[in-house]
Coordinates of C-alpha atoms in Angstrom, one line a residue:
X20 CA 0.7 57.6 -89.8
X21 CA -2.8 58.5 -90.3
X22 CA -3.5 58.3 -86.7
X23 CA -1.2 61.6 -86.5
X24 CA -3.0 63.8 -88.8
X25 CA -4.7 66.9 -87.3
X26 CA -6.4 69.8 -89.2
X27 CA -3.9 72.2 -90.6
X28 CA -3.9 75.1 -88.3
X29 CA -5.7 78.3 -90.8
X30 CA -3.0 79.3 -93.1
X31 CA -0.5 76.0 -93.0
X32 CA -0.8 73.1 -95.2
X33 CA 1.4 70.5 -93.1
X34 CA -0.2 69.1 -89.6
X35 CA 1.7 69.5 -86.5
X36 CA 3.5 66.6 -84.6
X37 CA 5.3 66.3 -81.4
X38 CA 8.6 64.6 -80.8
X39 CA 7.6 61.6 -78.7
X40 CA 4.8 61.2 -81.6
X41 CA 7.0 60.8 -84.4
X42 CA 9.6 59.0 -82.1
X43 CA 6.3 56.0 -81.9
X44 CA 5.5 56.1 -85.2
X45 CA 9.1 55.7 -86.5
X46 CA 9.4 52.9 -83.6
X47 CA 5.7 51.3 -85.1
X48 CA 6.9 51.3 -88.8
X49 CA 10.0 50.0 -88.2
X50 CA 9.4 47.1 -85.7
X51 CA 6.1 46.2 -88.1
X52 CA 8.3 46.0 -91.3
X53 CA 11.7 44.3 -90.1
X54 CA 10.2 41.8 -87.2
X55 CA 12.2 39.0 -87.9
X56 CA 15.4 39.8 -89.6
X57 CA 18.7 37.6 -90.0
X58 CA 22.0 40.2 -90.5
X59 CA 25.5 39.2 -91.0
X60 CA 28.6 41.4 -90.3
X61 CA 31.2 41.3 -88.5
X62 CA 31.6 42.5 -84.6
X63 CA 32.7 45.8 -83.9
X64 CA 32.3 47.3 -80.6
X65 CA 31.6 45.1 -77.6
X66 CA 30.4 47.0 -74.3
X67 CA 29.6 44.6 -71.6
X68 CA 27.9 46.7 -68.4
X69 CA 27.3 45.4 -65.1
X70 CA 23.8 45.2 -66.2
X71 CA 24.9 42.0 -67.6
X72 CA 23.6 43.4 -71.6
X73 CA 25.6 43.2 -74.2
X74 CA 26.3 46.4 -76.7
X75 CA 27.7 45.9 -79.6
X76 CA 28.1 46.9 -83.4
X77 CA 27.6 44.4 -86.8
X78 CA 29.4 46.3 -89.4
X79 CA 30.4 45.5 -93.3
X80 CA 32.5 47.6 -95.4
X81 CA 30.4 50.7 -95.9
X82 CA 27.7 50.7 -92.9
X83 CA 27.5 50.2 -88.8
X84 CA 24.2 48.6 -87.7
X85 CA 24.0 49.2 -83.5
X86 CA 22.7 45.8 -81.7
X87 CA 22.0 44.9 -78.2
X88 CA 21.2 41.4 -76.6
X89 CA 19.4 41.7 -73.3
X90 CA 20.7 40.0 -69.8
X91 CA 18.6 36.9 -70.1
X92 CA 19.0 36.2 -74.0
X93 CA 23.0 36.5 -73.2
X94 CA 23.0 33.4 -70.6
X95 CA 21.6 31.3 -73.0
X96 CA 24.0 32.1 -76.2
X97 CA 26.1 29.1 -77.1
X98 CA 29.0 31.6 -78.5
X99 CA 29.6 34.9 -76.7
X100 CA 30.2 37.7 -79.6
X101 CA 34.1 39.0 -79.7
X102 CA 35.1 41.8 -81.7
X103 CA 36.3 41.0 -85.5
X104 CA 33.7 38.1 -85.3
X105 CA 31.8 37.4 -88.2
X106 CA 28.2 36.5 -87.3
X107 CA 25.0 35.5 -88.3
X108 CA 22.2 37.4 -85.8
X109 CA 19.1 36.7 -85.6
X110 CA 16.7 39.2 -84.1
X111 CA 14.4 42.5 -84.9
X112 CA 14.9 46.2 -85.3
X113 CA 13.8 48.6 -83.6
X114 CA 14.3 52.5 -82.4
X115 CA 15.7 53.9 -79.5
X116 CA 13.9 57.7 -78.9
X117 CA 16.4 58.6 -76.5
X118 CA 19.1 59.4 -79.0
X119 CA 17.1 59.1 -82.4
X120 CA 18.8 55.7 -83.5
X121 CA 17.8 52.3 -84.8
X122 CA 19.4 49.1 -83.4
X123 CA 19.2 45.3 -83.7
X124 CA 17.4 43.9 -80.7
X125 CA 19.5 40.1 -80.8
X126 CA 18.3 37.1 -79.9
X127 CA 20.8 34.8 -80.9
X128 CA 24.2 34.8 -82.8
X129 CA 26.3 32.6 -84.0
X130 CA 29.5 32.0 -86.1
X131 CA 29.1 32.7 -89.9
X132 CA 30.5 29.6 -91.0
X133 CA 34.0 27.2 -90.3
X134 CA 36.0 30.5 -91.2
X135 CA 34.4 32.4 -88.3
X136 CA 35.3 30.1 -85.9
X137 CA 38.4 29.1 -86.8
X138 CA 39.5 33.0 -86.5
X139 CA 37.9 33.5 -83.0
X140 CA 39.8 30.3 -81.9
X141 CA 43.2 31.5 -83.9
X142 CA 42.5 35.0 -81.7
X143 CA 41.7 33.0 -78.9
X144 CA 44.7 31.0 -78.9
X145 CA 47.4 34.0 -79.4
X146 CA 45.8 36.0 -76.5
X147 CA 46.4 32.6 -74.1
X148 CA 49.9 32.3 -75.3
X149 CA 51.1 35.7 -75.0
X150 CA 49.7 35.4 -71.1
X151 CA 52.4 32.1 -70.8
X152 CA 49.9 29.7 -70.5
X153 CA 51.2 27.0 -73.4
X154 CA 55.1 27.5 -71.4
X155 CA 56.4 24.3 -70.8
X156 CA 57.6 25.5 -67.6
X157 CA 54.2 26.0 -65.9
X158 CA 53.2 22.4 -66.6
X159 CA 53.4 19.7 -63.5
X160 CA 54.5 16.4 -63.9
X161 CA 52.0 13.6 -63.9
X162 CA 52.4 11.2 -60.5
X163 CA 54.0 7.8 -61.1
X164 CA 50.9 5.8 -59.6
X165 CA 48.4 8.0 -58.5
X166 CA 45.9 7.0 -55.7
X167 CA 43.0 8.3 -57.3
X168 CA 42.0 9.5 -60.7
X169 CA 39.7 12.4 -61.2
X170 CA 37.1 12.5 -64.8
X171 CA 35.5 14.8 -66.1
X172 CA 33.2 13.6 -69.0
X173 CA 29.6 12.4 -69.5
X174 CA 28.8 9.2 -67.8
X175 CA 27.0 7.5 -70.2
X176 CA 29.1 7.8 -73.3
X177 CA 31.7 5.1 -74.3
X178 CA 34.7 7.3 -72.9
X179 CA 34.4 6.5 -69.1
X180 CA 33.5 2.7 -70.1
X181 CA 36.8 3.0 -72.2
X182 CA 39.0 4.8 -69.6
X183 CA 37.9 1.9 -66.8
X184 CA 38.6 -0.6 -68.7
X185 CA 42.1 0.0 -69.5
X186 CA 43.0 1.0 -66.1
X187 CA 41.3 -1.9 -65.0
X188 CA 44.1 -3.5 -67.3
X189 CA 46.8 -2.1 -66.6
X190 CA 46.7 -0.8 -62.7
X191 CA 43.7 -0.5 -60.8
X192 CA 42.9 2.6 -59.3
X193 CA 40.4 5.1 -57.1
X194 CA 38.5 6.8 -60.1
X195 CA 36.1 9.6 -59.1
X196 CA 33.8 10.5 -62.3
X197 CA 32.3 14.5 -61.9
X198 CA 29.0 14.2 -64.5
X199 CA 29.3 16.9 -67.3
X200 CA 28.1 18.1 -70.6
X201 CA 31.0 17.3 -73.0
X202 CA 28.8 19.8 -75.6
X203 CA 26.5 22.4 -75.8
X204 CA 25.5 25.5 -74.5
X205 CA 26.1 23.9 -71.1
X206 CA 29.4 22.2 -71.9
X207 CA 32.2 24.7 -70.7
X208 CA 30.6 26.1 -68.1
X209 CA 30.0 22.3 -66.5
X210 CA 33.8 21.6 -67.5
X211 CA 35.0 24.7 -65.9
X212 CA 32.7 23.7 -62.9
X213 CA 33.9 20.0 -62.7
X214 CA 38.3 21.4 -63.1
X215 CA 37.4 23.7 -60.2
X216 CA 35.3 21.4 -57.8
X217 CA 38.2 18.5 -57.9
X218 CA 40.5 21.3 -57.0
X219 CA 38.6 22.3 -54.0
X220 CA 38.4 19.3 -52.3
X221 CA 40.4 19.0 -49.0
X222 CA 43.2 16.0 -49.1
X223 CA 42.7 13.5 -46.6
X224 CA 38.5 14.6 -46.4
X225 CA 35.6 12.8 -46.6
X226 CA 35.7 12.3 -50.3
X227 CA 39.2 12.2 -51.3
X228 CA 41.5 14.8 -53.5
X229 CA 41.9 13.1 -57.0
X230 CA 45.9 12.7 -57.6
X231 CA 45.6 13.3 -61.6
X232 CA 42.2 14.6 -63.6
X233 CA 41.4 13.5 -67.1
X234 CA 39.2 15.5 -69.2
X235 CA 38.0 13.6 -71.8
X236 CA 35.5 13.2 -74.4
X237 CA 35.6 11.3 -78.2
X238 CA 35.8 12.9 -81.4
X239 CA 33.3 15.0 -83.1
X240 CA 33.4 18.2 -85.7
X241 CA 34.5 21.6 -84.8
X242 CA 30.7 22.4 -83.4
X243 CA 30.8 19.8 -81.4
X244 CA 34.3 20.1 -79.7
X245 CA 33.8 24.2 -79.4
X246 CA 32.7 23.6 -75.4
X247 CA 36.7 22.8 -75.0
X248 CA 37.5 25.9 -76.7
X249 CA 36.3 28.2 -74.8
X250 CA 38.2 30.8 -72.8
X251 CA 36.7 29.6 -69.5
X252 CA 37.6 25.7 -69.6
X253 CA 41.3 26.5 -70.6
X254 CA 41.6 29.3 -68.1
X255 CA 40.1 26.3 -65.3
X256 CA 42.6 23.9 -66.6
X257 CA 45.4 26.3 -66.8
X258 CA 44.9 27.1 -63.2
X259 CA 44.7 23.4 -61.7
X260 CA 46.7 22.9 -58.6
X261 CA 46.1 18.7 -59.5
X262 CA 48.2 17.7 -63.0
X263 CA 46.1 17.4 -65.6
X264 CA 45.4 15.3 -69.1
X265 CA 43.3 16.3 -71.9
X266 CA 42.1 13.6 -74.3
X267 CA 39.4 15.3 -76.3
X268 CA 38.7 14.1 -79.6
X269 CA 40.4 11.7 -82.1
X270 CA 44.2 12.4 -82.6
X271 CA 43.9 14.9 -85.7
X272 CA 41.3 16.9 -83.0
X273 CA 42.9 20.1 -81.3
X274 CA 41.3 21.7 -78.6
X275 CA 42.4 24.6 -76.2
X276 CA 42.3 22.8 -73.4
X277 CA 45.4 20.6 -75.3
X278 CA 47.2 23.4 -75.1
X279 CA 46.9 24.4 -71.3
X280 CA 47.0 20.9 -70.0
X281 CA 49.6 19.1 -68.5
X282 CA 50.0 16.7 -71.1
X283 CA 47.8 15.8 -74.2
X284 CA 46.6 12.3 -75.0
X285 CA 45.3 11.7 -78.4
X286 CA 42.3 9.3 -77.0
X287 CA 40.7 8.9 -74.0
X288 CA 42.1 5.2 -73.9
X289 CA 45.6 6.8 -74.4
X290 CA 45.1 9.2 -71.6
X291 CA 44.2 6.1 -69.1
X292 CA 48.2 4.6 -70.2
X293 CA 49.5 7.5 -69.5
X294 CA 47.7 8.0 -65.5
X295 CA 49.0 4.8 -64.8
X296 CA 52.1 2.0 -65.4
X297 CA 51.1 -1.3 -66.4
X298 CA 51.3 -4.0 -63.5
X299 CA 52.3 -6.8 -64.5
X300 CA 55.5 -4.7 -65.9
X301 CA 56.3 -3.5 -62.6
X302 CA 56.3 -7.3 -61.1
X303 CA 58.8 -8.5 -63.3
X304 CA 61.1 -5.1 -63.1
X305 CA 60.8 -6.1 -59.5
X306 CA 61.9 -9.5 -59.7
X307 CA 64.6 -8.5 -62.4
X308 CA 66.2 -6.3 -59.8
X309 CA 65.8 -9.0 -56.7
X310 CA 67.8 -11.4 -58.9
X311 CA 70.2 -8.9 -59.4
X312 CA 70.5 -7.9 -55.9
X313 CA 71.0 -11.8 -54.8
X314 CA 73.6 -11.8 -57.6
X315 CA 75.3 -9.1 -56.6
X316 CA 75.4 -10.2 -52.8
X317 CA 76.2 -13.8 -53.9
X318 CA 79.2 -12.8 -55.8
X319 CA 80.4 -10.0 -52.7
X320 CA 80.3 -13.2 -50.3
X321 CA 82.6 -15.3 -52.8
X322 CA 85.1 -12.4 -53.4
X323 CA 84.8 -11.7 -49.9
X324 CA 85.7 -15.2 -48.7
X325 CA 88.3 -15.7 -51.2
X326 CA 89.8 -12.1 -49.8
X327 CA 89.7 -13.4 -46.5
X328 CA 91.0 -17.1 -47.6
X329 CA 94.1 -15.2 -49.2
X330 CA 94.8 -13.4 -46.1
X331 CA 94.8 -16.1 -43.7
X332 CA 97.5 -17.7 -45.5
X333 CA 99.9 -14.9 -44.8
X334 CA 99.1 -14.7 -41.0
X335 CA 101.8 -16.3 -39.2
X336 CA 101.4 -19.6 -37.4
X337 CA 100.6 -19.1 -33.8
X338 CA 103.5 -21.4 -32.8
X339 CA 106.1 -18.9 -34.3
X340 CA 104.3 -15.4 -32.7
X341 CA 105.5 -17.1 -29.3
X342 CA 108.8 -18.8 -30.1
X343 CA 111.3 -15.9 -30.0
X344 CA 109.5 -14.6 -26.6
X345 CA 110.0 -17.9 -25.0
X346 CA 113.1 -17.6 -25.9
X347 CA 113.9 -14.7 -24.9
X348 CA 112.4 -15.4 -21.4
X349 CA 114.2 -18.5 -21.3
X350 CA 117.5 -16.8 -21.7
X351 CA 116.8 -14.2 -18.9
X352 CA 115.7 -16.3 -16.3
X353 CA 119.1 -18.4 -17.1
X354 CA 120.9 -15.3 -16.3
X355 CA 118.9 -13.9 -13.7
X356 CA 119.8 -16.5 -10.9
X357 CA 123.7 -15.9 -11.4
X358 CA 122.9 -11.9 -11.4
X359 CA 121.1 -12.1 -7.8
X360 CA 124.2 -14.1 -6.6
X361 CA 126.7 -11.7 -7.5
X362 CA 124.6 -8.8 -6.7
X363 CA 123.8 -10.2 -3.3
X364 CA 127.9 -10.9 -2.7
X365 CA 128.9 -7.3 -3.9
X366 CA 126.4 -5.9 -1.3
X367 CA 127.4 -8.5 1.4
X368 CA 131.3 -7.1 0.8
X369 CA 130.4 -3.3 0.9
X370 CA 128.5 -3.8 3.9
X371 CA 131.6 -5.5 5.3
X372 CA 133.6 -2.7 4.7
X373 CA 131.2 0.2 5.7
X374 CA 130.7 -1.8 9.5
X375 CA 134.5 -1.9 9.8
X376 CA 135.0 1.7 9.9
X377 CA 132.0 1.9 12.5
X378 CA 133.3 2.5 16.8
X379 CA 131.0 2.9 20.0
X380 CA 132.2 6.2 20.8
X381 CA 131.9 7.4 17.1
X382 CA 128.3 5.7 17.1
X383 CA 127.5 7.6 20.6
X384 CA 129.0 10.7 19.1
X385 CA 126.5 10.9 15.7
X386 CA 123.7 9.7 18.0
X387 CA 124.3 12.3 20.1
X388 CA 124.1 15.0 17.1
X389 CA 121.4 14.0 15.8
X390 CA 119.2 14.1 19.6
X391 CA 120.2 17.7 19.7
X392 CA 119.3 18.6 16.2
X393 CA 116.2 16.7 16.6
X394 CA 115.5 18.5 20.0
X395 CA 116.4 22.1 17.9
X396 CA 113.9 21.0 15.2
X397 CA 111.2 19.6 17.8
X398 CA 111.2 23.1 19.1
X399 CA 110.4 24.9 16.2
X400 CA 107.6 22.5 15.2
X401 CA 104.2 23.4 15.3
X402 CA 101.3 20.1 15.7
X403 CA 98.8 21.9 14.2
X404 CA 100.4 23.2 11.1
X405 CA 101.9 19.5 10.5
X406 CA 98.4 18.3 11.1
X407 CA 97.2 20.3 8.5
X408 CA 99.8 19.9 6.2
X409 CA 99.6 16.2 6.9
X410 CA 96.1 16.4 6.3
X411 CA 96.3 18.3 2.8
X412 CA 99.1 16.2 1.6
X413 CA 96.9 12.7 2.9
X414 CA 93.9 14.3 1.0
X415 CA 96.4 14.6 -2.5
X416 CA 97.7 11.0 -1.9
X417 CA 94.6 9.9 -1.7
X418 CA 93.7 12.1 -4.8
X419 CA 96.5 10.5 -6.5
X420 CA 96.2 6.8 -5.4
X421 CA 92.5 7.3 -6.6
X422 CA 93.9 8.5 -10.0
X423 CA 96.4 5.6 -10.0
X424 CA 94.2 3.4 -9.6
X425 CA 92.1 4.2 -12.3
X426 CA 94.7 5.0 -14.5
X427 CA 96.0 1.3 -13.0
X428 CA 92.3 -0.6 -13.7
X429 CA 91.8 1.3 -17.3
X430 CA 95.6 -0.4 -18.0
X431 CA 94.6 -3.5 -17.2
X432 CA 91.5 -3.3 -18.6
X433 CA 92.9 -2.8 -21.5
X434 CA 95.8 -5.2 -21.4
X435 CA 92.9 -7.7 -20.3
X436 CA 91.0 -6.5 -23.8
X437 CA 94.6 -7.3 -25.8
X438 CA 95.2 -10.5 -24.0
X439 CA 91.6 -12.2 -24.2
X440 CA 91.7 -10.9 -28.5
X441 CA 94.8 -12.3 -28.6
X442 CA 93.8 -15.6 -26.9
X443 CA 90.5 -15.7 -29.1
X444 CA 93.1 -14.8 -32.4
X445 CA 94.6 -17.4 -30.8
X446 CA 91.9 -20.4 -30.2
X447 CA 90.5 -19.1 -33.9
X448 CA 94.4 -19.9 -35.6
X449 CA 94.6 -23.1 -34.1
X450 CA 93.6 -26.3 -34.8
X451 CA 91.3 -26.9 -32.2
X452 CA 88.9 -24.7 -33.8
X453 CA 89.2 -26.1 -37.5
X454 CA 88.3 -29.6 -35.6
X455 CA 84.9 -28.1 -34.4
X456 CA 84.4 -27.2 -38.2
X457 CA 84.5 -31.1 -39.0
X458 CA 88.1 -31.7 -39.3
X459 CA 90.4 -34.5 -37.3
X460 CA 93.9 -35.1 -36.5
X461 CA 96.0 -38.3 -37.5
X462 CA 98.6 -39.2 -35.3
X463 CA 100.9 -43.0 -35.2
X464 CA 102.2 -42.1 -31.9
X465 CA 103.8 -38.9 -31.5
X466 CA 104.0 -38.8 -35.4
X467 CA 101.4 -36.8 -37.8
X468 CA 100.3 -39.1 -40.5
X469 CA 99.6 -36.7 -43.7
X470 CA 99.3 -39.4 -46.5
X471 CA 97.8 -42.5 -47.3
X472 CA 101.1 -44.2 -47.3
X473 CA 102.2 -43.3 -44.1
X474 CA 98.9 -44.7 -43.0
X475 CA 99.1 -47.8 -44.8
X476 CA 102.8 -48.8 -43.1
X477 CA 101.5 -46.8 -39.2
X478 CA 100.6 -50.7 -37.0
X479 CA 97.8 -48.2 -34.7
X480 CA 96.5 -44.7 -35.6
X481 CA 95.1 -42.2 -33.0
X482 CA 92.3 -39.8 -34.5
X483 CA 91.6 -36.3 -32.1
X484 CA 88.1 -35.1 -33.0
X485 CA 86.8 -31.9 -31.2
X486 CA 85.6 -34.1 -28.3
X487 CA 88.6 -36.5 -27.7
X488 CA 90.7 -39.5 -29.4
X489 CA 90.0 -42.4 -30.7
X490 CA 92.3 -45.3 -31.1
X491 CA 92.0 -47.4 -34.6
X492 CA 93.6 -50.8 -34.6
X493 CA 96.4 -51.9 -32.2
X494 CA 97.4 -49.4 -28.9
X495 CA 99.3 -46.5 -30.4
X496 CA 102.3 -45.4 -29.5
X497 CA 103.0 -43.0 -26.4
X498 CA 102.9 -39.6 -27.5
X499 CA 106.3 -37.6 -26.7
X500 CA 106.5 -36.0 -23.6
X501 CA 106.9 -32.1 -25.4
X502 CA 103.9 -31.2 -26.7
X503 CA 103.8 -31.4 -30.6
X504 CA 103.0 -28.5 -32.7
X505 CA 99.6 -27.7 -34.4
X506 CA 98.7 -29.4 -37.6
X507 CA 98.7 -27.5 -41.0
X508 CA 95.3 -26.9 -42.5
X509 CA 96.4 -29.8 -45.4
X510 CA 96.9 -32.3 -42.4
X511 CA 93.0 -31.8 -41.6
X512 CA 90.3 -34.1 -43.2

């Protein structure tokens, strides 16, 4: 401070100084002594302005040293300062004239040992639960075969070699790999950057819309896995629309992002089982249920037959669905000849009797009535009110022959329906049918042959196929004149 001392003005021992001079000097001392310092403390207050600088305090138990780390020093900080921190910062003192205070310009900072970090991630992790990201409610189910499989991980490591490689084995897939940092200064914000992009693509673009992401990297310390711990890659993978799997680290490794994703896979390798079902599984699932499915239709068709087997046998023959009719008609049309006779003599006799009682005069007399009250009624009649009235009444006959007819057609229509089912019921019971199915009739004559024996002692035998007879041996007999009923089924071969 030499540079600052004046001559005493007369009578005064002590020089004279002016703010802004002892303001540099205090400024000169200090940054000259403490140039390069290391301090460690733990974070106080942290002010973050839209200046992009960061404010803050390092404290102990008995003193508060103020600190500041400019705009461009905090971009490049691998671990952004929290409050209740405890840091190591590197960096060099100086004063502030403004408000007569010393503070800790910062150049970097970083955690003061495994302790440190651990707490910011234990503080990290309670302020993402209590928002509801770790609720099991919030995470999406992973597709059953996806289409295309988003990565995020470095492309050279063995991770993506790994990942390929066992969906390569299991089910092939579309696998889009976004380039990242998986540590280092660089690593969350490319993670963040990669979660985000995938999420922004357009289904059905250009370059398609991953079904399913993987994040993925392999093991390493605490340093080396700290990129998936920050805020900003769990707050990415907490907010992605696509489902997604974290597989970061070995299986003791823990990592926010594990907590936020959709499921966690303890290996990369793991994570590629779990995006995809194995193939070759699939196939024979798929033949297990065809097989079951020709089983099960195999079986319906043999219980179905046998159903239908055990109701034929209690349909009636067709023979006997006829017989009482037949009979029935027979006996009418017996009775009906006799009926018309008597009927026809009993009108004959009454007519007899009514033409007996009939004169000329009394004829003449009730003809001659019936002019005058024809004449009386002729009078009174008016041709065109009959004409119209025959008119109307011909335009509702023809109204209602139109509806009889109809009603008529629809009747027989459907008497035709009944009549050509019954026929085809019909032609489907008999035996004409079962000898289109390969079957033949035996017949000595007009006698079915059923066994062997009758065969044996029958001189000729006629066989009926579906096309015609066919004589074996000597001429057989005649058949009778009546026509013989159809065979059972057990007289079919």
């Amino acid at each position: 401070m030499s540079d600052l001392i004046d001559d005493p003005a007369p009578g005064q021992n002590a020089p004279e100084f002016t703010v802004t001079e002892i303001s540099g000097a205090v400024k000169r001392t200090i940054e000259g002594e403490f140039a390069h310092v290391r301090v460690r403390g733990e974070v106080g207050r942290v002010s973050r302005p839209r200046s992009g600088h960061i404010y803050l305090d390092l404290k102990d138990d008995r003193s508060v040293l103020s600190g500041v780390i400019w705009k461009g020093v905090s971009a490049r900080l691998a671990t952004q300062p929290e409050e209740g921190m405890e840091v190591v910062a590197t960096g060099k003192l100086t004063t502030f004239g403004g408000q007569s205070k010393y503070q800790m310009v910062i150049e970097d900072i970083a955690p003061a040992g495994m302790g440190a970090l651990m707490a910011m991630l234990e503080k990290r992790k309670k302020m993402l639960q209590a928002e509801g990201l770790f609720e099991a409610d919030r995470k999406k189910p992973l597709p059953y075969l996806p289409e295309v499989i988003g990565v995020v991980t470095s492309p050279s490591g063995a991770v993506i070699r790994d990942i390929l490689h066992r969906l390569r084995d299991r089910f092939p897939r579309k696998v889009l790999i976004w380039p990242v940092a998986v540590q280092g200064a660089k690593c969350a914000e490319e993670v963040a950057r990669a979660i985000n992009g995938f999420n922004a693509l357009t289904p059905g673009g250009a370059l398609p819309r991953p079904d399913l992401l993987i994040v993925a990297r392999g093991g390493g310390s605490i340093e080396d896995l700290w990129g998936f711990n920050e805020e900003i890659v769990a707050r990415a993978a907490a907010a992605s629309d696509i489902p997604l799997i974290s597989a970061v680290g070995h299986e003791t490794d823990t990592t926010l992002i594990d907590f936020v994703s959709d499921r966690r896979a303890p290996t990369p390798t793991a994570a590629a089982e779990l995006a995809v079902p194995v193939r070759m599984e699939l196939l024979a699932w798929v033949d297990g249920q065809q097989a079951r499915l020709s089983r099960a239709l195999s079986q319906g068709l043999v219980q179905r037959g046998q159903r239908l087997r055990d109701v034929a046998r209690a349909l009636p023959k067709p023979a006997s669905l006829v017989e009482a009719a037949s009979q029935r008609l027979d006996y009418w049309g017996d009775r009906l000849d006799p009926a018309l006779r008597a009927v026809t003599q009993k009108q004959r006799i009454r007519l007899g009797e009514v033409g007996g009682s009939l004169r000329p005069a009394a004829l003449r007399r009730l003809l001659g009535d019936a002019a005058r009250r024809l004449d009386d009624r002729a009078g009174r009649l008016q041709p065109a009110l009959i004409e119209r009235d025959i008119t109307r009444k011909r335009a509702e006959l023809d109204g209602i022959s139109l509806r009889l007819s109809r009603a008529g057609q629809s009747q027989i229509s459907r008497w035709q329906d009944r009549l050509e089912a019954t026929d085809r019921m019909r032609q489907t019971l008999g035996y004409t049918e079962t000898l289109k199915r390969g079957f033949a009739v035996v017949r000595s004559g007009a006698q079915l042959v059923t066994t062997r024996a009758e065969a044996a002692q029958a001189g000729a035998l006629e066989i009926e196929f579906k096309d015609g007879r066919f004589a074996v041996g000597g001429s057989p007999a005649k058949p009778a004149r009546a026509k013989s009923p159809p065979p059972e089924q057990g007289d079919l071969f």
